[in-house]
Amino acid sequence: MQVHKETIDAVPNAIPGRTDIELEIYGMEGIPEKDMDERRRLLEQK
């Protein structure tokens, strides 16, 4: 992927395991199911 005339192959400073640049999220669409489940679990614990 090219951003500002630089080619990148991973998301800089990303959480380990979340460096994929192919993921496209728009609003709530495109969020991986495992990440949604993790977020729901964290919210239920509060």
Short mmCIF file of C-alpha atoms in Angstrom, two decimals:
data_model
loop_
_atom_site.label_atom_id
_atom_site.label_comp_id
_atom_site.label_asym_id
_atom_site.label_seq_id
_atom_site.Cartn_x
_atom_site.Cartn_y
_atom_site.Cartn_z
CA MET A 1 0.00 0.00 0.00
CA GLN A 2 1.27 3.47 -0.78
CA VAL A 3 0.63 6.40 1.56
CA HIS A 4 2.05 9.86 0.88
CA LYS A 5 4.42 8.41 -1.73
CA GLU A 6 5.80 5.88 0.80
CA THR A 7 5.17 2.17 0.51
CA ILE A 8 4.14 0.54 3.78
CA ASP A 9 3.59 -3.15 4.53
CA ALA A 10 2.42 -2.93 8.15
CA VAL A 11 0.69 -0.44 10.44
CA PRO A 12 3.37 1.42 12.42
CA ASN A 13 3.02 1.33 16.24
CA ALA A 14 0.12 -1.14 16.01
CA ILE A 15 -0.88 -3.58 18.72
CA PRO A 16 0.88 -6.92 18.11
CA GLY A 17 -1.32 -9.03 15.82
CA ARG A 18 -3.08 -5.99 14.34
CA THR A 19 -0.54 -4.86 11.76
CA ASP A 20 -2.46 -5.98 8.65
CA ILE A 21 -2.92 -3.13 6.16
CA GLU A 22 -5.55 -4.97 4.11
CA LEU A 23 -8.29 -4.46 6.72
CA GLU A 24 -10.77 -1.70 5.78
CA ILE A 25 -13.12 -0.42 8.46
CA TYR A 26 -15.81 2.16 7.72
CA GLY A 27 -17.93 3.10 10.71
CA MET A 28 -18.93 -0.21 12.30
CA GLU A 29 -18.59 -2.17 9.05
CA GLY A 30 -15.51 -4.28 8.46
CA ILE A 31 -14.56 -4.85 12.10
CA PRO A 32 -13.36 -8.45 12.55
CA GLU A 33 -15.82 -10.54 14.57
CA LYS A 34 -13.15 -11.63 17.07
CA ASP A 35 -12.38 -7.98 17.85
CA MET A 36 -16.07 -7.18 18.33
CA ASP A 37 -16.43 -10.17 20.68
CA GLU A 38 -13.40 -9.05 22.68
CA ARG A 39 -14.82 -5.52 23.02
CA ARG A 40 -18.24 -6.83 24.12
CA ARG A 41 -16.57 -9.05 26.72
CA LEU A 42 -14.60 -6.08 28.11
CA LEU A 43 -17.72 -3.92 28.32
CA GLU A 44 -19.67 -6.66 30.11
CA GLN A 45 -16.97 -6.95 32.79
CA LYS A 46 -17.43 -3.30 33.84
#
